[in-house]
Amino acid sequence: MTSLPDLTAAALSGTPDALPPHAIASAALAALPPDASRATTLLGVAGAVAVARSALLPTRPTTGSAPDRAPVDEAPTLSPAAALRARTLLGVHNHAMLPEWLAHARAAGRVLPPELVPAAIDLATATSRRDVRHGLVAVLGARGRWFAALDATTRHLVADVPHQPDGTLDLDALAASPAWTDGTIATRGRWFEMLRAADPDAARELLARDWDSLGAALLARCTELLADGATLADETLAERAAAHASKPVVEAAHHVLGRLPGAARNRATATSVSDVVTVTRGRLLAKDRLTINQTATPEHLASAVAATPLASWTASGLAPAALVQLAVEAGEPAVPVLDGWRAATFREGSTDWADALLVADGGVPHAWLLALASPTVRTTTWDRLTRAALADGMNIWPLRTLLEDRTVVVPTEACERILALVVPAAAEIGPRRLREIVGPLALRVEATPAVRDLLTAAAAQIDATDDLRPDLDAVLHAGAATVQDRLTLAEELT
């Protein structure tokens, strides 16, 4: 006991008659009056634990020998201004700018000062966002990692890879890591996630070694994590997962194999694609045609197309735009073909195919597809989405949803196009809906002085009544302030 979670549980369930012996608890109790109530005792010990934790002292009883001394951080810590901002960001739940700040801090090679380490560890443990968790662990520094490894509730954040004297992986020592052998499925899975990010080969070898001893839920989670940076070296383990009796494990395996165009299973699937869909070039006045075998299920059709290298389709002599147009003209039966091409485009990262799919798509595109597209097509797509939002009875939900996707980056040219369409209609849109567009836009657009000035200038172009104009102006000025805050955030870390 005598950790913050233990003390919280005690407070919620009723103050205990006594606390287990521990150095910190004993010191706190010694400073309290002998006749202190149980509530006062609990609060006193909780305060002592909080102070000790801020000083990076272990707050749980340790067994065996005392822990090694905390290492000295060689990485530079934050400047006073950056530390103050970090304190603010860590203190606000789900702060929109935290991921961006973490990326800048990581790129600058900066680590948190010791007094901010406990808050960062708490957030890294609580968050469901992997990008935030990895970003926080990256800026903990050597001392912060040491502190996280001391506590059973946070040691899953640290995945150090042991090596033999000759430099080879010490797999037995890795398999004996307490964060891997103990804990819940969630914490063991998160530790494996950290290991996969730190050393993909070690993670794969560990999973193969302990495969038979792991439950289906943990196997599914670990297999799913193999998809991150998957290579053909992961194929054997993914095939092993594909033969598992558990459906979640099999589904995770198929997700991994889908990232491996050279995998034997995908080659076999791709070989059979001509049985379900063919492209025929027209001769003389005949048109090019895309023919689909109507006996194929949509699932089989989509998986066969997804497994086929994109170059196999353009080998017909048709460009991606022409092929996509053929599928669009084929109507509903060709929807699985388009789905398969999207999956293959994501896997191969093809800009030409992303452009073709976006131009043909009349709906709200996937954020990753937009990220792969060329600048021209990205700007055109944002223009289309904005026009559609304004034309459809001011239904801004699809546009706002895409702007709120944290993986989206809006180019300056696209921001200018969005504002050129939105600002003239600001009075009709109203302050609330304008805020729902400008707010996320200011967080997703490239942060430059030009964009800040663009938002400021847009406020002067609003044509509205005197009672409405101040609120509309405030929305655009708030957007400009957000961009300026992002610029300052980056400057503080240089």
CSV table of C-alpha atoms in Angstrom, one decimal, residues 168-450:
chain,number,residue,atom,x,y,z
A,168,THR,CA,23.3,-10.0,-28.4
A,169,LEU,CA,19.8,-9.9,-27.0
A,170,ASP,CA,19.3,-11.5,-23.5
A,171,LEU,CA,15.9,-12.9,-24.3
A,172,ASP,CA,15.6,-14.8,-20.9
A,173,ALA,CA,16.2,-11.6,-19.0
A,174,LEU,CA,13.8,-9.7,-21.2
A,175,ALA,CA,11.1,-12.4,-20.6
A,176,ALA,CA,11.6,-12.1,-16.9
A,177,SER,CA,10.8,-8.4,-16.9
A,178,PRO,CA,8.2,-7.8,-14.1
A,179,ALA,CA,6.1,-5.6,-16.4
A,180,TRP,CA,5.8,-8.6,-18.8
A,181,THR,CA,5.3,-11.4,-16.2
A,182,ASP,CA,3.0,-9.5,-13.9
A,183,GLY,CA,0.1,-7.1,-14.1
A,184,THR,CA,-3.1,-6.9,-16.1
A,185,ILE,CA,-3.6,-7.6,-19.8
A,186,ALA,CA,-3.7,-3.8,-20.4
A,187,THR,CA,-0.4,-3.0,-18.6
A,188,ARG,CA,1.4,-6.0,-20.2
A,189,GLY,CA,0.1,-5.0,-23.6
A,190,ARG,CA,1.3,-1.4,-23.1
A,191,TRP,CA,4.7,-2.6,-22.0
A,192,PHE,CA,4.9,-4.7,-25.2
A,193,GLU,CA,3.8,-1.6,-27.1
A,194,MET,CA,6.8,0.3,-25.7
A,195,LEU,CA,9.1,-2.6,-26.4
A,196,ARG,CA,7.9,-2.9,-30.0
A,197,ALA,CA,8.6,0.9,-30.5
A,198,ALA,CA,12.0,0.6,-28.9
A,199,ASP,CA,13.2,-2.7,-30.5
A,200,PRO,CA,10.9,-4.4,-33.0
A,201,ASP,CA,13.1,-7.4,-33.3
A,202,ALA,CA,13.3,-8.0,-29.5
A,203,ALA,CA,9.5,-7.7,-29.3
A,204,ARG,CA,9.0,-10.2,-32.0
A,205,GLU,CA,11.4,-12.7,-30.5
A,206,LEU,CA,9.8,-12.3,-27.0
A,207,LEU,CA,6.3,-12.9,-28.4
A,208,ALA,CA,7.4,-16.0,-30.3
A,209,ARG,CA,9.1,-17.3,-27.2
A,210,ASP,CA,6.2,-16.9,-24.9
A,211,TRP,CA,3.4,-17.5,-27.4
A,212,ASP,CA,2.0,-20.8,-26.0
A,213,SER,CA,1.8,-19.4,-22.4
A,214,LEU,CA,-0.2,-16.2,-23.3
A,215,GLY,CA,-3.9,-15.9,-23.2
A,216,ALA,CA,-5.9,-15.0,-26.3
A,217,ALA,CA,-6.7,-11.5,-25.2
A,218,LEU,CA,-3.0,-10.6,-24.7
A,219,LEU,CA,-2.0,-12.4,-27.9
A,220,ALA,CA,-4.6,-10.4,-29.9
A,221,ARG,CA,-3.2,-7.1,-28.4
A,222,CYS,CA,0.4,-8.0,-29.1
A,223,THR,CA,-0.3,-9.3,-32.6
A,224,GLU,CA,-2.1,-6.1,-33.4
A,225,LEU,CA,1.0,-4.1,-32.3
A,226,LEU,CA,3.1,-6.0,-34.9
A,227,ALA,CA,1.3,-4.0,-37.6
A,228,ASP,CA,3.4,-0.9,-36.5
A,229,GLY,CA,6.3,-0.9,-38.9
A,230,ALA,CA,5.6,-4.5,-40.0
A,231,THR,CA,8.2,-6.2,-42.2
A,232,LEU,CA,8.5,-9.6,-43.8
A,233,ALA,CA,10.4,-10.6,-40.6
A,234,ASP,CA,7.0,-10.5,-38.9
A,235,GLU,CA,5.3,-12.8,-41.4
A,236,THR,CA,6.0,-16.1,-39.7
A,237,LEU,CA,4.5,-14.9,-36.4
A,238,ALA,CA,1.5,-13.3,-38.1
A,239,GLU,CA,0.8,-16.6,-40.0
A,240,ARG,CA,1.0,-18.4,-36.6
A,241,ALA,CA,-1.6,-15.9,-35.3
A,242,ALA,CA,-3.8,-16.4,-38.3
A,243,ALA,CA,-4.1,-20.1,-37.4
A,244,HIS,CA,-5.1,-19.4,-33.8
A,245,ALA,CA,-8.5,-20.5,-32.5
A,246,SER,CA,-9.4,-17.1,-31.2
A,247,LYS,CA,-11.2,-14.8,-33.7
A,248,PRO,CA,-9.6,-11.5,-32.3
A,249,VAL,CA,-6.2,-13.0,-32.7
A,250,VAL,CA,-7.0,-14.1,-36.3
A,251,GLU,CA,-8.4,-10.6,-37.1
A,252,ALA,CA,-5.2,-9.0,-35.7
A,253,ALA,CA,-3.1,-11.3,-37.8
A,254,HIS,CA,-4.9,-10.4,-41.0
A,255,HIS,CA,-4.4,-6.7,-40.2
A,256,VAL,CA,-0.6,-7.4,-39.9
A,257,LEU,CA,-0.5,-9.5,-43.1
A,258,GLY,CA,-2.4,-6.7,-45.0
A,259,ARG,CA,0.6,-4.5,-44.4
A,260,LEU,CA,2.9,-7.0,-46.0
A,261,PRO,CA,2.4,-7.0,-49.8
A,262,GLY,CA,5.2,-9.5,-50.2
A,263,ALA,CA,3.8,-12.1,-47.8
A,264,ALA,CA,3.0,-15.5,-49.2
A,265,ARG,CA,-0.7,-15.3,-48.3
A,266,ASN,CA,-1.0,-11.9,-50.1
A,267,ARG,CA,0.8,-13.2,-53.1
A,268,ALA,CA,-1.6,-16.1,-53.4
A,269,THR,CA,-4.6,-13.8,-53.0
A,270,ALA,CA,-3.2,-11.3,-55.5
A,271,THR,CA,-2.6,-14.1,-58.0
A,272,SER,CA,-6.3,-14.9,-57.9
A,273,VAL,CA,-7.5,-11.3,-58.4
A,274,SER,CA,-7.9,-11.9,-62.1
A,275,ASP,CA,-10.6,-14.4,-61.3
A,276,VAL,CA,-12.8,-11.7,-59.7
A,277,VAL,CA,-11.9,-8.4,-61.5
A,278,THR,CA,-10.3,-7.6,-64.8
A,279,VAL,CA,-9.4,-4.5,-66.7
A,280,THR,CA,-9.8,-4.7,-70.5
A,281,ARG,CA,-8.3,-2.0,-72.8
A,282,GLY,CA,-10.6,-0.9,-75.6
A,283,ARG,CA,-9.6,-1.1,-79.2
A,284,LEU,CA,-10.4,1.5,-81.8
A,285,LEU,CA,-13.8,3.0,-80.7
A,286,ALA,CA,-14.4,0.6,-77.9
A,287,LYS,CA,-14.1,1.8,-74.3
A,288,ASP,CA,-11.9,0.5,-71.6
A,289,ARG,CA,-13.8,-1.7,-69.2
A,290,LEU,CA,-13.6,-3.0,-65.6
A,291,THR,CA,-15.3,-6.3,-65.3
A,292,ILE,CA,-16.3,-7.8,-61.9
A,293,ASN,CA,-17.1,-11.4,-61.3
A,294,GLN,CA,-20.6,-11.2,-59.7
A,295,THR,CA,-20.1,-14.5,-57.8
A,296,ALA,CA,-17.3,-13.0,-55.7
A,297,THR,CA,-18.3,-11.8,-52.3
A,298,PRO,CA,-17.6,-8.1,-51.5
A,299,GLU,CA,-15.2,-9.2,-48.7
A,300,HIS,CA,-13.2,-11.5,-51.0
A,301,LEU,CA,-13.2,-8.9,-53.8
A,302,ALA,CA,-11.9,-6.2,-51.5
A,303,SER,CA,-9.2,-8.4,-49.9
A,304,ALA,CA,-8.0,-9.6,-53.3
A,305,VAL,CA,-7.7,-6.1,-54.6
A,306,ALA,CA,-6.0,-4.8,-51.4
A,307,ALA,CA,-3.4,-7.6,-51.6
A,308,THR,CA,-2.5,-6.8,-55.2
A,309,PRO,CA,0.4,-4.4,-55.7
A,310,LEU,CA,-0.8,-1.1,-57.3
A,311,ALA,CA,1.8,-1.5,-60.1
A,312,SER,CA,-0.1,-4.6,-61.3
A,313,TRP,CA,-3.1,-2.4,-62.2
A,314,THR,CA,-1.2,0.4,-63.9
A,315,ALA,CA,0.7,-2.3,-65.9
A,316,SER,CA,-2.5,-2.3,-68.1
A,317,GLY,CA,-1.4,1.0,-69.4
A,318,LEU,CA,-4.1,3.0,-67.6
A,319,ALA,CA,-3.2,5.7,-65.0
A,320,PRO,CA,-4.6,5.5,-61.5
A,321,ALA,CA,-7.1,8.3,-62.3
A,322,ALA,CA,-8.5,6.3,-65.3
A,323,LEU,CA,-8.7,3.1,-63.4
A,324,VAL,CA,-10.6,4.7,-60.5
A,325,GLN,CA,-13.0,6.4,-62.9
A,326,LEU,CA,-13.8,3.0,-64.5
A,327,ALA,CA,-14.6,1.7,-61.0
A,328,VAL,CA,-16.8,4.7,-60.3
A,329,GLU,CA,-18.7,4.2,-63.6
A,330,ALA,CA,-19.2,0.5,-62.7
A,331,GLY,CA,-21.4,1.6,-59.8
A,332,GLU,CA,-22.2,-0.4,-56.6
A,333,PRO,CA,-20.6,-3.7,-57.6
A,334,ALA,CA,-17.2,-1.9,-57.8
A,335,VAL,CA,-17.3,-0.4,-54.3
A,336,PRO,CA,-15.2,-3.2,-52.9
A,337,VAL,CA,-12.6,-2.6,-55.6
A,338,LEU,CA,-12.3,1.1,-54.5
A,339,ASP,CA,-12.1,-0.1,-50.9
A,340,GLY,CA,-9.3,-2.5,-51.8
A,341,TRP,CA,-7.4,0.3,-53.7
A,342,ARG,CA,-7.7,2.5,-50.7
A,343,ALA,CA,-6.1,-0.2,-48.5
A,344,ALA,CA,-3.3,-0.8,-51.0
A,345,THR,CA,-2.8,3.0,-51.3
A,346,PHE,CA,-2.4,3.3,-47.5
A,347,ARG,CA,0.1,0.4,-47.5
A,348,GLU,CA,2.2,1.7,-50.3
A,349,GLY,CA,1.8,5.4,-49.6
A,350,SER,CA,1.1,6.3,-53.3
A,351,THR,CA,0.4,10.0,-54.0
A,352,ASP,CA,-0.9,9.3,-57.5
A,353,TRP,CA,-3.5,6.8,-56.2
A,354,ALA,CA,-4.4,9.0,-53.3
A,355,ASP,CA,-5.1,11.9,-55.8
A,356,ALA,CA,-7.2,9.7,-58.0
A,357,LEU,CA,-9.3,8.3,-55.2
A,358,LEU,CA,-9.8,11.8,-53.7
A,359,VAL,CA,-10.9,13.3,-57.0
A,360,ALA,CA,-13.4,10.6,-57.5
A,361,ASP,CA,-14.7,10.5,-53.9
A,362,GLY,CA,-17.6,12.8,-53.3
A,363,GLY,CA,-17.9,12.1,-49.6
A,364,VAL,CA,-15.7,12.9,-46.6
A,365,PRO,CA,-12.3,11.3,-47.2
A,366,HIS,CA,-10.1,9.4,-44.8
A,367,ALA,CA,-7.6,11.7,-43.1
A,368,TRP,CA,-4.7,9.5,-44.0
A,369,LEU,CA,-5.8,9.6,-47.7
A,370,LEU,CA,-5.8,13.4,-47.6
A,371,ALA,CA,-2.3,13.3,-46.0
A,372,LEU,CA,-1.0,11.3,-48.9
A,373,ALA,CA,-2.4,13.5,-51.6
A,374,SER,CA,-0.5,16.2,-53.5
A,375,PRO,CA,-0.9,19.8,-52.3
A,376,THR,CA,-3.1,20.7,-55.2
A,377,VAL,CA,-5.6,17.9,-54.6
A,378,ARG,CA,-5.6,18.5,-50.9
A,379,THR,CA,-6.5,22.1,-51.4
A,380,THR,CA,-9.2,21.2,-54.0
A,381,THR,CA,-10.6,18.6,-51.5
A,382,TRP,CA,-10.9,21.2,-48.7
A,383,ASP,CA,-12.5,23.6,-51.1
A,384,ARG,CA,-15.1,20.9,-52.1
A,385,LEU,CA,-15.8,20.0,-48.5
A,386,THR,CA,-16.3,23.6,-47.4
A,387,ARG,CA,-18.6,24.4,-50.4
A,388,ALA,CA,-20.6,21.3,-49.6
A,389,ALA,CA,-20.9,22.3,-45.9
A,390,LEU,CA,-22.2,25.8,-46.8
A,391,ALA,CA,-24.5,24.6,-49.5
A,392,ASP,CA,-26.1,21.8,-47.5
A,393,GLY,CA,-28.1,24.1,-45.2
A,394,MET,CA,-25.0,25.0,-43.2
A,395,ASN,CA,-24.3,21.4,-42.3
A,396,ILE,CA,-20.7,21.8,-41.2
A,397,TRP,CA,-20.5,18.5,-39.3
A,398,PRO,CA,-18.5,16.6,-42.0
A,399,LEU,CA,-16.1,19.5,-42.4
A,400,ARG,CA,-15.7,19.9,-38.7
A,401,THR,CA,-15.2,16.1,-38.1
A,402,LEU,CA,-12.3,16.0,-40.6
A,403,LEU,CA,-10.7,19.2,-39.1
A,404,GLU,CA,-10.9,17.7,-35.6
A,405,ASP,CA,-8.9,14.6,-36.7
A,406,ARG,CA,-5.5,14.9,-35.0
A,407,THR,CA,-3.7,13.4,-38.0
A,408,VAL,CA,-4.8,16.1,-40.3
A,409,VAL,CA,-2.5,18.9,-41.5
A,410,VAL,CA,-4.2,21.7,-43.4
A,411,PRO,CA,-1.8,23.5,-45.9
A,412,THR,CA,-1.7,27.3,-45.9
A,413,GLU,CA,-3.3,27.4,-49.4
A,414,ALA,CA,-6.2,25.2,-48.2
A,415,CYS,CA,-6.7,27.4,-45.1
A,416,GLU,CA,-6.9,30.5,-47.3
A,417,ARG,CA,-9.5,28.8,-49.5
A,418,ILE,CA,-11.6,27.7,-46.5
A,419,LEU,CA,-11.6,31.3,-45.1
A,420,ALA,CA,-12.4,32.7,-48.5
A,421,LEU,CA,-15.6,30.7,-48.6
A,422,VAL,CA,-16.5,30.9,-44.9
A,423,VAL,CA,-15.9,34.5,-44.0
A,424,PRO,CA,-18.4,36.0,-46.6
A,425,ALA,CA,-21.0,33.7,-45.1
A,426,ALA,CA,-20.0,34.3,-41.5
A,427,ALA,CA,-23.2,36.2,-40.6
A,428,GLU,CA,-25.4,33.4,-41.9
A,429,ILE,CA,-23.2,30.7,-40.2
A,430,GLY,CA,-23.3,32.4,-36.9
A,431,PRO,CA,-20.6,32.6,-34.1
A,432,ARG,CA,-21.1,29.1,-32.8
A,433,ARG,CA,-20.8,27.3,-36.1
A,434,LEU,CA,-18.0,29.6,-37.2
A,435,ARG,CA,-16.1,28.7,-34.0
A,436,GLU,CA,-16.6,25.0,-34.8
A,437,ILE,CA,-14.8,25.6,-38.0
A,438,VAL,CA,-12.1,28.1,-37.1
A,439,GLY,CA,-11.3,26.5,-33.7
A,440,PRO,CA,-10.0,23.2,-35.1
A,441,LEU,CA,-8.7,24.8,-38.2
A,442,ALA,CA,-6.3,27.0,-36.1
A,443,LEU,CA,-5.0,23.8,-34.5
A,444,ARG,CA,-4.6,21.8,-37.8
A,445,VAL,CA,-3.3,24.4,-40.2
A,446,GLU,CA,0.5,24.9,-40.6
A,447,ALA,CA,1.6,27.3,-37.9
A,448,THR,CA,3.2,30.2,-39.6
A,449,PRO,CA,3.1,34.0,-39.2
A,450,ALA,CA,1.4,34.2,-42.6
